[in-house]
Amino acid sequence: MLETNAIVDVRATVTQTRHIGRDVSIITLECPPIAAAAKPGNFVNIKVNGTTQPLLRRPFSIHNVHGIFIDIMVKSIGYGTTLFCDTTKGSTVMVLGPLGNSFNLTGQDFNTAILVSGGIGTAPMLFLEKTLTAKGKKVINLIGGRTKDELLPQELDNCLLATDDGSMGFSGNVVELLHSELPALKKEGSLKIFSCGPNPMLKALARFCRAHQLPCDLSLESVMGCGIGICYGCSVEINTPDGGTRTILLCREGPVIDAKLLVV
Ligand SMILES: Cc1cc2nc3c(=O)[nH]c(=O)nc-3n(C[C@H](O)[C@H](O)[C@H](O)COP(=O)(O)OP(=O)(O)OC[C@H]3O[C@@H](n4cnc5c(N)ncnc54)[C@H](O)[C@@H]3O)c2cc1C
């Protein structure tokens, strides 16, 4: 669903940076209007430095909101993210947001939220967990990574972990962990799944949720340019109710979609 936020483009001061892993940092930005308007699942588009290299902004989920601050959890995978990871306290960056739609926390009959994330897909889960908890929902996190060094459970509660190589927690991927835990999770009452992670993981999860008739929201990723629907860089095909497909711009009608809409 398309949401119209009070989008602003502000110069934000970096007030704290924390390295939480070999290539992952949490960057705190003083950003009052974005902190005030943000919803879980929203993202921001950040100009990571003041030069024309890189020219384009980079999109990041809102990891946490506290007072007038937002936190971004960033994994260094290329030029822009490495610059942003290495940013220092006191510097400033341009931040456009809040962008995109948000996880659907209303209109669903669920009392327990299962947050399924993989790799840097854990980034939006802290803000989501805090918001769900404030609404009186029980929250359980299922977190996956290739190895134990790639798990990012920091600050999250009720975590079950899975690693592809078996170096920590369940041995297998996070969708297989959900499969093995489902009988126990069902005892918690009515469930809704919320997820973010690599697209192959989201496709496997969408198939699983359809097979088990579990409501599920997925936050998708794509390469993205402007973040506001002008460059058409983030077009993604989704299913339509009549059995066809249509194209959406992930920055406008996403990044969150109902798992039923994912073309798998
Ligand atoms: C809605 C949304 C939310 C996101 N949230 C976060 C977040 O919270 N934390 C975080 O660390 N990252 C997040 N990302 C991904 C992040 O935006 C990319 O990692 C970043 O733009 C890469 O920039 P770069 O200059 O470092 O990489 P580049 O040097 O541009 O590219 C390096 C390599 O990564 C590939 N790549 C670039 N962007 C993406 C992408 N979006 N998905 C997959 N591969 C890509 C390129 O094709 C290339 O192979 C999000 C992306 C989207 C669309």
PDB file of C-alpha atoms and ligand atoms in Angstrom:
ATOM      1  CA  MET A   1       0.000   0.000   0.000  1.00  0.00           C
ATOM      2  CA  LEU A   2       1.239   3.498  -0.834  1.00  0.00           C
ATOM      3  CA  GLU A   3       1.801   5.708   2.199  1.00  0.00           C
ATOM      4  CA  THR A   4       2.510   9.412   2.116  1.00  0.00           C
ATOM      5  CA  ASN A   5       4.848  10.443   4.897  1.00  0.00           C
ATOM      6  CA  ALA A   6       5.943  13.896   5.917  1.00  0.00           C
ATOM      7  CA  ILE A   7       9.181  13.539   3.949  1.00  0.00           C
ATOM      8  CA  VAL A   8      12.005  15.961   4.730  1.00  0.00           C
ATOM      9  CA  ASP A   9      15.585  16.337   3.570  1.00  0.00           C
ATOM     10  CA  VAL A  10      17.684  17.416   6.538  1.00  0.00           C
ATOM     11  CA  ARG A  11      21.329  17.833   7.412  1.00  0.00           C
ATOM     12  CA  ALA A  12      21.849  15.507  10.358  1.00  0.00           C
ATOM     13  CA  THR A  13      24.752  15.435  12.771  1.00  0.00           C
ATOM     14  CA  VAL A  14      26.382  12.091  13.547  1.00  0.00           C
ATOM     15  CA  THR A  15      26.278  11.909  17.337  1.00  0.00           C
ATOM     16  CA  GLN A  16      27.655   8.394  17.843  1.00  0.00           C
ATOM     17  CA  THR A  17      29.194   5.550  15.868  1.00  0.00           C
ATOM     18  CA  ARG A  18      29.613   2.009  17.174  1.00  0.00           C
ATOM     19  CA  HIS A  19      31.345  -0.868  15.409  1.00  0.00           C
ATOM     20  CA  ILE A  20      29.312  -3.945  16.383  1.00  0.00           C
ATOM     21  CA  GLY A  21      31.056  -6.421  14.110  1.00  0.00           C
ATOM     22  CA  ARG A  22      33.872  -6.724  11.628  1.00  0.00           C
ATOM     23  CA  ASP A  23      31.955  -4.842   8.939  1.00  0.00           C
ATOM     24  CA  VAL A  24      28.793  -3.564  10.686  1.00  0.00           C
ATOM     25  CA  SER A  25      28.323  -0.241  12.492  1.00  0.00           C
ATOM     26  CA  ILE A  26      25.471   1.556  14.182  1.00  0.00           C
ATOM     27  CA  ILE A  27      25.405   5.259  13.331  1.00  0.00           C
ATOM     28  CA  THR A  28      23.277   7.629  15.422  1.00  0.00           C
ATOM     29  CA  LEU A  29      21.942  10.727  13.665  1.00  0.00           C
ATOM     30  CA  GLU A  30      20.265  13.751  15.218  1.00  0.00           C
ATOM     31  CA  CYS A  31      17.228  14.034  13.005  1.00  0.00           C
ATOM     32  CA  PRO A  32      14.176  15.412  14.924  1.00  0.00           C
ATOM     33  CA  PRO A  33      11.581  15.539  12.104  1.00  0.00           C
ATOM     34  CA  ILE A  34      12.412  12.060  10.814  1.00  0.00           C
ATOM     35  CA  ALA A  35      12.539  10.588  14.331  1.00  0.00           C
ATOM     36  CA  ALA A  36       9.100  12.081  15.006  1.00  0.00           C
ATOM     37  CA  ALA A  37       7.443  10.735  11.847  1.00  0.00           C
ATOM     38  CA  ALA A  38       9.162   7.351  11.383  1.00  0.00           C
ATOM     39  CA  LYS A  39       7.288   4.039  11.446  1.00  0.00           C
ATOM     40  CA  PRO A  40       8.848   0.552  11.556  1.00  0.00           C
ATOM     41  CA  GLY A  41       9.803  -0.506   8.033  1.00  0.00           C
ATOM     42  CA  ASN A  42      10.438   3.048   6.790  1.00  0.00           C
ATOM     43  CA  PHE A  43      13.846   3.837   5.372  1.00  0.00           C
ATOM     44  CA  VAL A  44      15.986   6.909   4.733  1.00  0.00           C
ATOM     45  CA  ASN A  45      18.131   7.824   1.732  1.00  0.00           C
ATOM     46  CA  ILE A  46      21.494   9.164   2.860  1.00  0.00           C
ATOM     47  CA  LYS A  47      24.129  11.178   1.027  1.00  0.00           C
ATOM     48  CA  VAL A  48      27.066   9.568   2.789  1.00  0.00           C
ATOM     49  CA  ASN A  49      29.523  12.413   2.193  1.00  0.00           C
ATOM     50  CA  GLY A  50      29.712  15.946   0.823  1.00  0.00           C
ATOM     51  CA  THR A  51      31.377  15.139  -2.508  1.00  0.00           C
ATOM     52  CA  THR A  52      30.045  13.868  -5.836  1.00  0.00           C
ATOM     53  CA  GLN A  53      31.671  10.449  -5.226  1.00  0.00           C
ATOM     54  CA  PRO A  54      29.422   8.583  -4.775  1.00  0.00           C
ATOM     55  CA  LEU A  55      26.846  10.732  -6.553  1.00  0.00           C
ATOM     56  CA  LEU A  56      23.766   8.819  -5.464  1.00  0.00           C
ATOM     57  CA  ARG A  57      22.378   8.455  -1.982  1.00  0.00           C
ATOM     58  CA  ARG A  58      22.203   5.057  -0.299  1.00  0.00           C
ATOM     59  CA  PRO A  59      18.994   3.634   1.276  1.00  0.00           C
ATOM     60  CA  PHE A  60      18.993   2.356   4.872  1.00  0.00           C
ATOM     61  CA  SER A  61      16.220   1.047   7.126  1.00  0.00           C
ATOM     62  CA  ILE A  62      15.520   2.937  10.321  1.00  0.00           C
ATOM     63  CA  HIS A  63      17.065   0.617  12.922  1.00  0.00           C
ATOM     64  CA  ASN A  64      15.924   2.474  16.033  1.00  0.00           C
ATOM     65  CA  VAL A  65      14.315   5.717  17.118  1.00  0.00           C
ATOM     66  CA  HIS A  66      15.072   7.326  20.493  1.00  0.00           C
ATOM     67  CA  GLY A  67      13.932  10.863  21.170  1.00  0.00           C
ATOM     68  CA  ILE A  68      15.224  13.144  18.402  1.00  0.00           C
ATOM     69  CA  PHE A  69      17.702  10.510  17.189  1.00  0.00           C
ATOM     70  CA  ILE A  70      17.562   7.699  14.655  1.00  0.00           C
ATOM     71  CA  ASP A  71      20.024   4.816  14.489  1.00  0.00           C
ATOM     72  CA  ILE A  72      21.134   3.202  11.246  1.00  0.00           C
ATOM     73  CA  MET A  73      22.703  -0.269  11.225  1.00  0.00           C
ATOM     74  CA  VAL A  74      25.001  -0.376   8.230  1.00  0.00           C
ATOM     75  CA  LYS A  75      27.001  -3.204   6.723  1.00  0.00           C
ATOM     76  CA  SER A  76      30.012  -2.282   4.636  1.00  0.00           C
ATOM     77  CA  ILE A  77      29.599  -3.999   1.261  1.00  0.00           C
ATOM     78  CA  GLY A  78      30.883  -1.378  -1.177  1.00  0.00           C
ATOM     79  CA  TYR A  79      32.018   2.205  -1.634  1.00  0.00           C
ATOM     80  CA  GLY A  80      29.092   4.103  -0.092  1.00  0.00           C
ATOM     81  CA  THR A  81      28.487   1.824   2.874  1.00  0.00           C
ATOM     82  CA  THR A  82      32.216   1.733   3.717  1.00  0.00           C
ATOM     83  CA  LEU A  83      32.340   5.549   3.735  1.00  0.00           C
ATOM     84  CA  PHE A  84      29.240   5.649   5.943  1.00  0.00           C
ATOM     85  CA  CYS A  85      30.579   2.986   8.349  1.00  0.00           C
ATOM     86  CA  ASP A  86      33.748   5.074   8.761  1.00  0.00           C
ATOM     87  CA  THR A  87      31.903   8.343   9.350  1.00  0.00           C
ATOM     88  CA  THR A  88      32.948  10.136  12.525  1.00  0.00           C
ATOM     89  CA  LYS A  89      31.100  11.752  15.417  1.00  0.00           C
ATOM     90  CA  GLY A  90      30.385  15.426  14.726  1.00  0.00           C
ATOM     91  CA  SER A  91      30.272  15.105  10.931  1.00  0.00           C
ATOM     92  CA  THR A  92      27.035  15.733   9.033  1.00  0.00           C
ATOM     93  CA  VAL A  93      25.138  13.879   6.296  1.00  0.00           C
ATOM     94  CA  MET A  94      22.028  14.745   4.285  1.00  0.00           C
ATOM     95  CA  VAL A  95      19.121  12.449   5.215  1.00  0.00           C
ATOM     96  CA  LEU A  96      15.910  12.155   3.171  1.00  0.00           C
ATOM     97  CA  GLY A  97      12.997  10.479   4.900  1.00  0.00           C
ATOM     98  CA  PRO A  98      11.071   8.808   6.296  1.00  0.00           C
ATOM     99  CA  LEU A  99      10.556   6.961   2.995  1.00  0.00           C
ATOM    100  CA  GLY A 100       8.496   4.007   1.836  1.00  0.00           C
ATOM    101  CA  ASN A 101       5.637   2.242   3.546  1.00  0.00           C
ATOM    102  CA  SER A 102       5.790   0.453   6.891  1.00  0.00           C
ATOM    103  CA  PHE A 103       5.020  -2.935   8.395  1.00  0.00           C
ATOM    104  CA  ASN A 104       1.282  -3.434   8.813  1.00  0.00           C
ATOM    105  CA  LEU A 105       0.753  -3.605  12.584  1.00  0.00           C
ATOM    106  CA  THR A 106      -2.988  -2.998  12.526  1.00  0.00           C
ATOM    107  CA  GLY A 107      -6.000  -4.775  11.119  1.00  0.00           C
ATOM    108  CA  GLN A 108      -4.487  -8.205  11.784  1.00  0.00           C
ATOM    109  CA  ASP A 109      -5.693 -10.560  14.439  1.00  0.00           C
ATOM    110  CA  PHE A 110      -2.394 -11.667  15.964  1.00  0.00           C
ATOM    111  CA  ASN A 111      -1.042 -11.650  19.472  1.00  0.00           C
ATOM    112  CA  THR A 112       2.466 -12.928  18.771  1.00  0.00           C
ATOM    113  CA  ALA A 113       4.810 -11.434  16.188  1.00  0.00           C
ATOM    114  CA  ILE A 114       7.574 -13.623  14.782  1.00  0.00           C
ATOM    115  CA  LEU A 115      10.371 -11.439  13.422  1.00  0.00           C
ATOM    116  CA  VAL A 116      12.378 -13.474  10.913  1.00  0.00           C
ATOM    117  CA  SER A 117      15.575 -11.824   9.703  1.00  0.00           C
ATOM    118  CA  GLY A 118      18.756 -12.747   7.901  1.00  0.00           C
ATOM    119  CA  GLY A 119      22.107 -10.963   7.794  1.00  0.00           C
ATOM    120  CA  ILE A 120      21.800  -7.174   7.669  1.00  0.00           C
ATOM    121  CA  GLY A 121      18.024  -7.762   7.285  1.00  0.00           C
ATOM    122  CA  THR A 122      17.970  -7.670  11.094  1.00  0.00           C
ATOM    123  CA  ALA A 123      18.446  -3.868  10.820  1.00  0.00           C
ATOM    124  CA  PRO A 124      14.729  -2.846  10.957  1.00  0.00           C
ATOM    125  CA  MET A 125      13.809  -5.329  13.697  1.00  0.00           C
ATOM    126  CA  LEU A 126      14.684  -3.322  16.820  1.00  0.00           C
ATOM    127  CA  PHE A 127      12.327  -0.436  15.968  1.00  0.00           C
ATOM    128  CA  LEU A 128       9.662  -2.978  14.954  1.00  0.00           C
ATOM    129  CA  GLU A 129      10.101  -4.997  18.168  1.00  0.00           C
ATOM    130  CA  LYS A 130       9.851  -1.888  20.362  1.00  0.00           C
ATOM    131  CA  THR A 131       6.702  -0.699  18.571  1.00  0.00           C
ATOM    132  CA  LEU A 132       5.003  -4.113  18.740  1.00  0.00           C
ATOM    133  CA  THR A 133       5.891  -4.506  22.418  1.00  0.00           C
ATOM    134  CA  ALA A 134       4.404  -1.078  23.145  1.00  0.00           C
ATOM    135  CA  LYS A 135       1.192  -2.324  21.477  1.00  0.00           C
ATOM    136  CA  GLY A 136       1.099  -5.287  23.883  1.00  0.00           C
ATOM    137  CA  LYS A 137       2.186  -7.943  21.376  1.00  0.00           C
ATOM    138  CA  LYS A 138       4.552 -10.765  22.271  1.00  0.00           C
ATOM    139  CA  VAL A 139       7.648 -10.703  20.043  1.00  0.00           C
ATOM    140  CA  ILE A 140       9.962 -13.598  19.175  1.00  0.00           C
ATOM    141  CA  ASN A 141      13.008 -13.073  16.950  1.00  0.00           C
ATOM    142  CA  LEU A 142      14.335 -15.746  14.596  1.00  0.00           C
ATOM    143  CA  ILE A 143      17.702 -14.527  13.328  1.00  0.00           C
ATOM    144  CA  GLY A 144      19.847 -16.170  10.685  1.00  0.00           C
ATOM    145  CA  GLY A 145      23.342 -15.711   9.322  1.00  0.00           C
ATOM    146  CA  ARG A 146      25.842 -17.655   7.296  1.00  0.00           C
ATOM    147  CA  THR A 147      28.153 -17.966  10.339  1.00  0.00           C
ATOM    148  CA  LYS A 148      27.962 -16.868  13.990  1.00  0.00           C
ATOM    149  CA  ASP A 149      29.937 -13.717  13.089  1.00  0.00           C
ATOM    150  CA  GLU A 150      27.090 -12.620  10.794  1.00  0.00           C
ATOM    151  CA  LEU A 151      24.333 -12.828  13.421  1.00  0.00           C
ATOM    152  CA  LEU A 152      23.137  -9.408  14.609  1.00  0.00           C
ATOM    153  CA  PRO A 153      20.897 -10.023  17.648  1.00  0.00           C
ATOM    154  CA  GLN A 154      22.170  -6.948  19.549  1.00  0.00           C
ATOM    155  CA  GLU A 155      19.493  -5.428  21.832  1.00  0.00           C
ATOM    156  CA  LEU A 156      16.737  -7.759  20.565  1.00  0.00           C
ATOM    157  CA  ASP A 157      14.758  -9.917  23.014  1.00  0.00           C
ATOM    158  CA  ASN A 158      13.588 -13.548  22.776  1.00  0.00           C
ATOM    159  CA  CYS A 159      16.079 -14.545  20.080  1.00  0.00           C
ATOM    160  CA  LEU A 160      16.395 -17.950  18.423  1.00  0.00           C
ATOM    161  CA  LEU A 161      19.495 -18.129  16.216  1.00  0.00           C
ATOM    162  CA  ALA A 162      20.340 -20.113  13.090  1.00  0.00           C
ATOM    163  CA  THR A 163      23.585 -20.395  11.148  1.00  0.00           C
ATOM    164  CA  ASP A 164      24.109 -22.025   7.778  1.00  0.00           C
ATOM    165  CA  ASP A 165      27.398 -23.574   8.965  1.00  0.00           C
ATOM    166  CA  GLY A 166      26.067 -24.632  12.382  1.00  0.00           C
ATOM    167  CA  SER A 167      28.597 -22.441  14.243  1.00  0.00           C
ATOM    168  CA  MET A 168      25.838 -21.123  16.552  1.00  0.00           C
ATOM    169  CA  GLY A 169      22.233 -22.063  17.307  1.00  0.00           C
ATOM    170  CA  PHE A 170      20.160 -24.111  14.881  1.00  0.00           C
ATOM    171  CA  SER A 171      22.161 -25.612  12.020  1.00  0.00           C
ATOM    172  CA  GLY A 172      20.421 -24.498   8.830  1.00  0.00           C
ATOM    173  CA  ASN A 173      18.767 -21.398   7.472  1.00  0.00           C
ATOM    174  CA  VAL A 174      16.271 -19.253   9.349  1.00  0.00           C
ATOM    175  CA  VAL A 175      13.255 -20.522   7.364  1.00  0.00           C
ATOM    176  CA  GLU A 176      14.195 -24.092   8.337  1.00  0.00           C
ATOM    177  CA  LEU A 177      14.428 -22.856  11.941  1.00  0.00           C
ATOM    178  CA  LEU A 178      10.893 -21.428  11.636  1.00  0.00           C
ATOM    179  CA  HIS A 179       9.730 -24.783  10.259  1.00  0.00           C
ATOM    180  CA  SER A 180      11.203 -26.681  13.211  1.00  0.00           C
ATOM    181  CA  GLU A 181       9.868 -24.199  15.790  1.00  0.00           C
ATOM    182  CA  LEU A 182       6.384 -23.751  14.303  1.00  0.00           C
ATOM    183  CA  PRO A 183       4.589 -26.338  16.516  1.00  0.00           C
ATOM    184  CA  ALA A 184       5.967 -24.627  19.661  1.00  0.00           C
ATOM    185  CA  LEU A 185       5.293 -21.130  18.298  1.00  0.00           C
ATOM    186  CA  LYS A 186       1.676 -21.996  17.504  1.00  0.00           C
ATOM    187  CA  LYS A 187       1.123 -22.561  21.233  1.00  0.00           C
ATOM    188  CA  GLU A 188       1.716 -18.792  21.688  1.00  0.00           C
ATOM    189  CA  GLY A 189      -1.626 -18.086  19.991  1.00  0.00           C
ATOM    190  CA  SER A 190      -2.281 -16.348  16.679  1.00  0.00           C
ATOM    191  CA  LEU A 191       0.912 -15.524  14.812  1.00  0.00           C
ATOM    192  CA  LYS A 192       2.023 -12.978  12.259  1.00  0.00           C
ATOM    193  CA  ILE A 193       5.431 -13.106  10.580  1.00  0.00           C
ATOM    194  CA  PHE A 194       7.464  -9.980   9.792  1.00  0.00           C
ATOM    195  CA  SER A 195      10.633 -10.400   7.800  1.00  0.00           C
ATOM    196  CA  CYS A 196      13.606  -8.739   6.185  1.00  0.00           C
ATOM    197  CA  GLY A 197      16.640 -10.367   4.619  1.00  0.00           C
ATOM    198  CA  PRO A 198      18.170 -11.483   1.346  1.00  0.00           C
ATOM    199  CA  ASN A 199      15.627 -11.959  -1.436  1.00  0.00           C
ATOM    200  CA  PRO A 200      16.178 -15.774  -1.754  1.00  0.00           C
ATOM    201  CA  MET A 201      15.384 -16.090   1.975  1.00  0.00           C
ATOM    202  CA  LEU A 202      12.244 -13.980   1.535  1.00  0.00           C
ATOM    203  CA  LYS A 203      11.078 -16.150  -1.380  1.00  0.00           C
ATOM    204  CA  ALA A 204      11.545 -19.324   0.702  1.00  0.00           C
ATOM    205  CA  LEU A 205       9.688 -17.686   3.598  1.00  0.00           C
ATOM    206  CA  ALA A 206       6.845 -16.529   1.333  1.00  0.00           C
ATOM    207  CA  ARG A 207       6.392 -20.111   0.061  1.00  0.00           C
ATOM    208  CA  PHE A 208       6.458 -21.421   3.639  1.00  0.00           C
ATOM    209  CA  CYS A 209       3.918 -18.873   4.910  1.00  0.00           C
ATOM    210  CA  ARG A 210       1.569 -19.572   2.010  1.00  0.00           C
ATOM    211  CA  ALA A 211       1.788 -23.331   2.634  1.00  0.00           C
ATOM    212  CA  HIS A 212       1.058 -22.833   6.347  1.00  0.00           C
ATOM    213  CA  GLN A 213      -1.458 -19.999   5.889  1.00  0.00           C
ATOM    214  CA  LEU A 214       0.526 -17.620   8.049  1.00  0.00           C
ATOM    215  CA  PRO A 215       0.068 -13.870   7.523  1.00  0.00           C
ATOM    216  CA  CYS A 216       3.428 -12.361   6.632  1.00  0.00           C
ATOM    217  CA  ASP A 217       4.881  -8.951   5.770  1.00  0.00           C
ATOM    218  CA  LEU A 218       8.190  -8.895   3.885  1.00  0.00           C
ATOM    219  CA  SER A 219      10.568  -5.969   3.582  1.00  0.00           C
ATOM    220  CA  LEU A 220      12.276  -6.319   0.189  1.00  0.00           C
ATOM    221  CA  GLU A 221      15.579  -4.947  -1.037  1.00  0.00           C
ATOM    222  CA  SER A 222      16.617  -3.746  -4.445  1.00  0.00           C
ATOM    223  CA  VAL A 223      19.229  -1.445  -5.818  1.00  0.00           C
ATOM    224  CA  MET A 224      17.706   2.011  -5.422  1.00  0.00           C
ATOM    225  CA  GLY A 225      18.535   5.489  -6.688  1.00  0.00           C
ATOM    226  CA  CYS A 226      16.379   8.446  -5.704  1.00  0.00           C
ATOM    227  CA  GLY A 227      14.107   6.779  -3.111  1.00  0.00           C
ATOM    228  CA  ILE A 228      11.103   8.898  -4.137  1.00  0.00           C
ATOM    229  CA  GLY A 229       9.799   7.357  -7.353  1.00  0.00           C
ATOM    230  CA  ILE A 230      11.599   9.466  -9.964  1.00  0.00           C
ATOM    231  CA  CYS A 231      14.469   7.294 -11.232  1.00  0.00           C
ATOM    232  CA  TYR A 232      12.527   3.993 -11.632  1.00  0.00           C
ATOM    233  CA  GLY A 233      15.644   2.146 -10.414  1.00  0.00           C
ATOM    234  CA  CYS A 234      13.798  -0.067  -7.927  1.00  0.00           C
ATOM    235  CA  SER A 235      11.017  -1.622  -9.985  1.00  0.00           C
ATOM    236  CA  VAL A 236       9.856  -5.032  -8.755  1.00  0.00           C
ATOM    237  CA  GLU A 237       7.163  -7.388 -10.104  1.00  0.00           C
ATOM    238  CA  ILE A 238       4.406  -8.403  -7.705  1.00  0.00           C
ATOM    239  CA  ASN A 239       1.375 -10.688  -8.038  1.00  0.00           C
ATOM    240  CA  THR A 240      -2.099  -9.280  -8.608  1.00  0.00           C
ATOM    241  CA  PRO A 241      -5.340 -10.823  -7.276  1.00  0.00           C
ATOM    242  CA  ASP A 242      -6.419 -11.846 -10.814  1.00  0.00           C
ATOM    243  CA  GLY A 243      -3.410 -14.147 -11.179  1.00  0.00           C
ATOM    244  CA  GLY A 244      -1.308 -11.686 -13.173  1.00  0.00           C
ATOM    245  CA  THR A 245       1.593  -9.468 -12.174  1.00  0.00           C
ATOM    246  CA  ARG A 246       2.272  -5.749 -12.100  1.00  0.00           C
ATOM    247  CA  THR A 247       5.331  -3.608 -11.508  1.00  0.00           C
ATOM    248  CA  ILE A 248       5.754  -1.451  -8.430  1.00  0.00           C
ATOM    249  CA  LEU A 249       8.474   0.976  -7.410  1.00  0.00           C
ATOM    250  CA  LEU A 250       9.818  -0.415  -4.169  1.00  0.00           C
ATOM    251  CA  CYS A 251      10.642   3.044  -2.823  1.00  0.00           C
ATOM    252  CA  ARG A 252       6.983   4.125  -3.077  1.00  0.00           C
ATOM    253  CA  GLU A 253       4.764   1.045  -2.743  1.00  0.00           C
ATOM    254  CA  GLY A 254       7.368  -0.869  -0.700  1.00  0.00           C
ATOM    255  CA  PRO A 255       9.714  -1.830   0.723  1.00  0.00           C
ATOM    256  CA  VAL A 256       7.106  -3.816   2.712  1.00  0.00           C
ATOM    257  CA  ILE A 257       4.700  -6.087   0.832  1.00  0.00           C
ATOM    258  CA  ASP A 258       2.318  -8.852   1.848  1.00  0.00           C
ATOM    259  CA  ALA A 259       4.119 -12.174   1.268  1.00  0.00           C
ATOM    260  CA  LYS A 260       1.199 -13.293  -0.941  1.00  0.00           C
ATOM    261  CA  LEU A 261       2.264 -10.645  -3.462  1.00  0.00           C
ATOM    262  CA  LEU A 262       5.850 -11.829  -3.844  1.00  0.00           C
ATOM    263  CA  VAL A 263       6.568 -13.536  -7.161  1.00  0.00           C
ATOM    264  CA  VAL A 264       8.419 -16.680  -6.039  1.00  0.00           C
TER     265      VAL A 264
HETATM  266  C1  LIG B   1      14.820  -0.207   1.399  1.00  0.00           C
HETATM  267  C2  LIG B   1      16.255  -0.605   1.666  1.00  0.00           C
HETATM  268  C3  LIG B   1      16.711  -0.651   2.978  1.00  0.00           C
HETATM  269  C4  LIG B   1      18.041  -1.004   3.228  1.00  0.00           C
HETATM  270  N1  LIG B   1      18.465  -1.037   4.524  1.00  0.00           N
HETATM  271  C5  LIG B   1      19.756  -1.287   4.803  1.00  0.00           C
HETATM  272  C6  LIG B   1      20.229  -1.239   6.154  1.00  0.00           C
HETATM  273  O1  LIG B   1      19.484  -0.969   7.089  1.00  0.00           O
HETATM  274  N2  LIG B   1      21.544  -1.477   6.372  1.00  0.00           N
HETATM  275  C7  LIG B   1      22.417  -1.770   5.339  1.00  0.00           C
HETATM  276  O2  LIG B   1      23.608  -1.965   5.606  1.00  0.00           O
HETATM  277  N3  LIG B   1      21.991  -1.854   4.059  1.00  0.00           N
HETATM  278  C8  LIG B   1      20.700  -1.601   3.760  1.00  0.00           C
HETATM  279  N4  LIG B   1      20.262  -1.620   2.466  1.00  0.00           N
HETATM  280  C9  LIG B   1      21.236  -1.963   1.404  1.00  0.00           C
HETATM  281  C10 LIG B   1      22.128  -0.767   1.137  1.00  0.00           C
HETATM  282  O3  LIG B   1      21.365   0.296   0.643  1.00  0.00           O
HETATM  283  C11 LIG B   1      23.200  -1.162   0.094  1.00  0.00           C
HETATM  284  O4  LIG B   1      24.070  -2.094   0.706  1.00  0.00           O
HETATM  285  C12 LIG B   1      23.990   0.045  -0.327  1.00  0.00           C
HETATM  286  O5  LIG B   1      23.205   0.904  -1.119  1.00  0.00           O
HETATM  287  C13 LIG B   1      25.215  -0.385  -1.122  1.00  0.00           C
HETATM  288  O6  LIG B   1      25.964   0.805  -1.393  1.00  0.00           O
HETATM  289  P1  LIG B   1      27.530   0.721  -1.622  1.00  0.00           P
HETATM  290  O7  LIG B   1      27.950   2.010  -2.262  1.00  0.00           O
HETATM  291  O8  LIG B   1      28.265   0.320  -0.393  1.00  0.00           O
HETATM  292  O9  LIG B   1      27.680  -0.473  -2.624  1.00  0.00           O
HETATM  293  P2  LIG B   1      28.052  -0.379  -4.164  1.00  0.00           P
HETATM  294  O10 LIG B   1      29.533  -0.088  -4.241  1.00  0.00           O
HETATM  295  O11 LIG B   1      27.082   0.492  -4.868  1.00  0.00           O
HETATM  296  O12 LIG B   1      27.762  -1.867  -4.584  1.00  0.00           O
HETATM  297  C14 LIG B   1      28.514  -2.965  -4.045  1.00  0.00           C
HETATM  298  C15 LIG B   1      27.846  -4.260  -4.484  1.00  0.00           C
HETATM  299  O13 LIG B   1      26.580  -4.406  -3.802  1.00  0.00           O
HETATM  300  C16 LIG B   1      25.515  -4.507  -4.734  1.00  0.00           C
HETATM  301  N5  LIG B   1      24.384  -3.765  -4.164  1.00  0.00           N
HETATM  302  C17 LIG B   1      24.231  -2.427  -4.073  1.00  0.00           C
HETATM  303  N6  LIG B   1      23.051  -2.105  -3.491  1.00  0.00           N
HETATM  304  C18 LIG B   1      22.454  -3.270  -3.205  1.00  0.00           C
HETATM  305  C19 LIG B   1      21.204  -3.627  -2.615  1.00  0.00           C
HETATM  306  N7  LIG B   1      20.303  -2.717  -2.228  1.00  0.00           N
HETATM  307  N8  LIG B   1      20.917  -4.940  -2.492  1.00  0.00           N
HETATM  308  C20 LIG B   1      21.797  -5.879  -2.888  1.00  0.00           C
HETATM  309  N9  LIG B   1      22.987  -5.617  -3.465  1.00  0.00           N
HETATM  310  C21 LIG B   1      23.300  -4.329  -3.621  1.00  0.00           C
HETATM  311  C22 LIG B   1      26.020  -3.877  -6.006  1.00  0.00           C
HETATM  312  O14 LIG B   1      25.342  -4.392  -7.139  1.00  0.00           O
HETATM  313  C23 LIG B   1      27.494  -4.293  -5.978  1.00  0.00           C
HETATM  314  O15 LIG B   1      27.672  -5.624  -6.418  1.00  0.00           O
HETATM  315  C24 LIG B   1      18.936  -1.309   2.168  1.00  0.00           C
HETATM  316  C25 LIG B   1      18.470  -1.256   0.841  1.00  0.00           C
HETATM  317  C26 LIG B   1      17.144  -0.912   0.604  1.00  0.00           C
HETATM  318  C27 LIG B   1      16.651  -0.856  -0.807  1.00  0.00           C
END
